[in-house]
Amino acid sequence: QVQLVESGGGLVQTGGSLRLSCVASGRAFSINVMDWYRQAPGKERELVAALTSDGSTNYADSVKGRFTISRGSPKNTMYLQMNSLTPEDTAVYYCHGALTWSPVVELSRRLEVWGQGTLVTVSS
């Protein structure tokens, strides 16, 4: 009923840039928080950047000043602009949403939905 699909990953050189996109689709839901996670080989998944419905943002220390999270038009689209990439940024990047789903008046549930991931590889 609710899906997140991300795209935009690829191979770039150190110092290059990529723009990731995430599109939320479905019915009877509203977005509370949209954010980006990443998981490097052999490492735990970590929060990269978060965006709330009022426009507040939060970034991991490792990406501050280099990454920018934003909402597109329509607002079910989210972007992650990544600049000055380094090999340490190599990971699978996941779109994540904290949603409220209310298919009927009597039911309102908090959902967390994950995208399938998109691979970002930064060469040295």
mmCIF file of C-alpha atoms in Angstrom:
data_model
loop_
_atom_site.group_PDB
_atom_site.id
_atom_site.type_symbol
_atom_site.label_atom_id
_atom_site.label_comp_id
_atom_site.label_asym_id
_atom_site.label_seq_id
_atom_site.Cartn_x
_atom_site.Cartn_y
_atom_site.Cartn_z
ATOM 1 C CA GLN A 1 0.000 0.000 0.000
ATOM 2 C CA VAL A 2 2.940 2.320 0.707
ATOM 3 C CA GLN A 3 6.224 1.994 -1.115
ATOM 4 C CA LEU A 4 9.491 3.886 -1.290
ATOM 5 C CA VAL A 5 11.648 3.646 -4.389
ATOM 6 C CA GLU A 6 15.093 5.220 -4.540
ATOM 7 C CA SER A 7 17.358 5.778 -7.507
ATOM 8 C CA GLY A 8 20.403 7.736 -8.595
ATOM 9 C CA GLY A 9 23.262 5.626 -7.300
ATOM 10 C CA GLY A 10 26.303 4.848 -9.367
ATOM 11 C CA LEU A 11 30.069 5.055 -9.641
ATOM 12 C CA VAL A 12 31.845 8.379 -9.154
ATOM 13 C CA GLN A 13 35.373 9.540 -8.488
ATOM 14 C CA THR A 14 36.565 11.075 -5.249
ATOM 15 C CA GLY A 15 35.367 14.670 -5.128
ATOM 16 C CA GLY A 16 32.440 14.001 -7.407
ATOM 17 C CA SER A 17 28.729 14.370 -6.819
ATOM 18 C CA LEU A 18 25.573 12.312 -7.017
ATOM 19 C CA ARG A 19 21.916 13.090 -6.477
ATOM 20 C CA LEU A 20 19.733 10.376 -5.020
ATOM 21 C CA SER A 21 15.951 10.397 -5.370
ATOM 22 C CA CYS A 22 13.237 8.730 -3.348
ATOM 23 C CA VAL A 23 9.573 8.570 -4.327
ATOM 24 C CA ALA A 24 6.823 7.555 -1.925
ATOM 25 C CA SER A 25 3.680 6.089 -3.427
ATOM 26 C CA GLY A 26 0.443 4.652 -2.135
ATOM 27 C CA ARG A 27 -2.800 5.770 -0.586
ATOM 28 C CA ALA A 28 -4.130 6.885 2.771
ATOM 29 C CA PHE A 29 -0.800 7.897 4.248
ATOM 30 C CA SER A 30 1.000 10.996 5.403
ATOM 31 C CA ILE A 31 4.712 11.476 5.910
ATOM 32 C CA ASN A 32 6.058 12.375 9.322
ATOM 33 C CA VAL A 33 9.777 11.955 8.683
ATOM 34 C CA MET A 34 11.714 11.042 5.573
ATOM 35 C CA ASP A 35 15.367 10.202 5.854
ATOM 36 C CA TRP A 36 18.347 8.490 4.267
ATOM 37 C CA TYR A 37 20.401 5.663 5.710
ATOM 38 C CA ARG A 38 23.426 3.917 4.342
ATOM 39 C CA GLN A 39 25.167 0.633 4.953
ATOM 40 C CA ALA A 40 28.748 -0.036 3.961
ATOM 41 C CA PRO A 41 30.068 -3.591 3.532
ATOM 42 C CA GLY A 42 30.538 -5.236 6.905
ATOM 43 C CA LYS A 43 29.153 -2.258 8.793
ATOM 44 C CA GLU A 44 25.916 -1.388 10.537
ATOM 45 C CA ARG A 45 23.302 0.703 8.809
ATOM 46 C CA GLU A 46 23.572 4.348 9.849
ATOM 47 C CA LEU A 47 21.458 7.462 9.561
ATOM 48 C CA VAL A 48 22.813 9.929 7.014
ATOM 49 C CA ALA A 49 20.211 12.686 6.833
ATOM 50 C CA ALA A 50 16.650 13.278 7.999
ATOM 51 C CA LEU A 51 13.897 15.652 6.940
ATOM 52 C CA THR A 52 10.680 16.368 8.839
ATOM 53 C CA SER A 53 7.428 17.720 7.461
ATOM 54 C CA ASP A 54 8.186 21.210 8.785
ATOM 55 C CA GLY A 55 11.496 21.329 6.961
ATOM 56 C CA SER A 56 13.821 20.565 9.850
ATOM 57 C CA THR A 57 16.941 18.639 8.883
ATOM 58 C CA ASN A 58 19.518 16.541 10.654
ATOM 59 C CA TYR A 59 22.813 15.192 9.318
ATOM 60 C CA ALA A 60 25.428 12.747 10.416
ATOM 61 C CA ASP A 61 28.656 14.487 11.394
ATOM 62 C CA SER A 62 30.514 12.704 8.622
ATOM 63 C CA VAL A 63 28.394 14.310 5.885
ATOM 64 C CA LYS A 64 27.668 17.781 7.271
ATOM 65 C CA GLY A 65 28.544 20.450 4.753
ATOM 66 C CA ARG A 66 28.675 17.926 1.917
ATOM 67 C CA PHE A 67 25.202 16.367 1.743
ATOM 68 C CA THR A 68 21.859 18.134 1.464
ATOM 69 C CA ILE A 69 18.461 16.540 1.991
ATOM 70 C CA SER A 70 15.421 18.199 0.433
ATOM 71 C CA ARG A 71 11.824 17.632 -0.551
ATOM 72 C CA GLY A 72 10.743 17.922 -4.139
ATOM 73 C CA SER A 73 7.516 18.787 -5.875
ATOM 74 C CA PRO A 74 5.257 16.983 -5.317
ATOM 75 C CA LYS A 75 6.314 16.560 -1.722
ATOM 76 C CA ASN A 76 6.277 12.784 -1.875
ATOM 77 C CA THR A 77 9.666 13.044 -3.564
ATOM 78 C CA MET A 78 12.864 13.437 -1.563
ATOM 79 C CA TYR A 79 16.424 14.059 -2.689
ATOM 80 C CA LEU A 80 19.874 13.626 -1.264
ATOM 81 C CA GLN A 81 22.482 15.788 -2.965
ATOM 82 C CA MET A 82 25.926 14.391 -2.241
ATOM 83 C CA ASN A 83 28.990 16.495 -2.967
ATOM 84 C CA SER A 84 32.706 16.077 -2.320
ATOM 85 C CA LEU A 85 32.311 12.325 -2.161
ATOM 86 C CA THR A 86 35.041 10.139 -0.701
ATOM 87 C CA PRO A 87 35.576 6.363 -0.722
ATOM 88 C CA GLU A 88 34.233 6.320 2.838
ATOM 89 C CA ASP A 89 30.844 7.271 1.390
ATOM 90 C CA THR A 90 30.684 4.002 -0.541
ATOM 91 C CA ALA A 91 27.581 2.168 0.635
ATOM 92 C CA VAL A 92 24.088 1.091 -0.235
ATOM 93 C CA TYR A 93 21.844 4.065 0.448
ATOM 94 C CA TYR A 94 18.299 3.479 1.666
ATOM 95 C CA CYS A 95 15.315 5.760 1.702
ATOM 96 C CA HIS A 96 13.299 5.450 4.898
ATOM 97 C CA GLY A 97 9.970 6.916 5.926
ATOM 98 C CA ALA A 98 8.089 7.195 9.191
ATOM 99 C CA LEU A 99 4.484 7.361 8.049
ATOM 100 C CA THR A 100 0.962 7.501 9.375
ATOM 101 C CA TRP A 101 -1.350 5.121 7.532
ATOM 102 C CA SER A 102 -5.117 5.498 7.896
ATOM 103 C CA PRO A 103 -7.029 3.400 5.358
ATOM 104 C CA VAL A 104 -10.275 3.783 7.339
ATOM 105 C CA VAL A 105 -11.471 6.215 9.966
ATOM 106 C CA GLU A 106 -11.219 3.602 12.707
ATOM 107 C CA LEU A 107 -7.603 2.731 11.966
ATOM 108 C CA SER A 108 -4.501 4.867 12.164
ATOM 109 C CA ARG A 109 -1.098 3.216 12.370
ATOM 110 C CA ARG A 110 2.483 4.345 12.495
ATOM 111 C CA LEU A 111 4.541 2.660 9.800
ATOM 112 C CA GLU A 112 8.198 2.579 8.933
ATOM 113 C CA VAL A 113 8.901 1.823 5.295
ATOM 114 C CA TRP A 114 12.219 1.119 3.596
ATOM 115 C CA GLY A 115 13.229 1.404 -0.011
ATOM 116 C CA GLN A 116 15.180 -1.292 -1.807
ATOM 117 C CA GLY A 117 18.464 0.593 -1.719
ATOM 118 C CA THR A 118 20.716 2.119 -4.343
ATOM 119 C CA LEU A 119 24.467 1.503 -4.503
ATOM 120 C CA VAL A 120 26.909 4.390 -4.374
ATOM 121 C CA THR A 121 30.538 3.576 -5.147
ATOM 122 C CA VAL A 122 33.236 6.228 -4.852
ATOM 123 C CA SER A 123 36.577 5.396 -6.427
ATOM 124 C CA SER A 124 39.888 6.800 -5.234
#
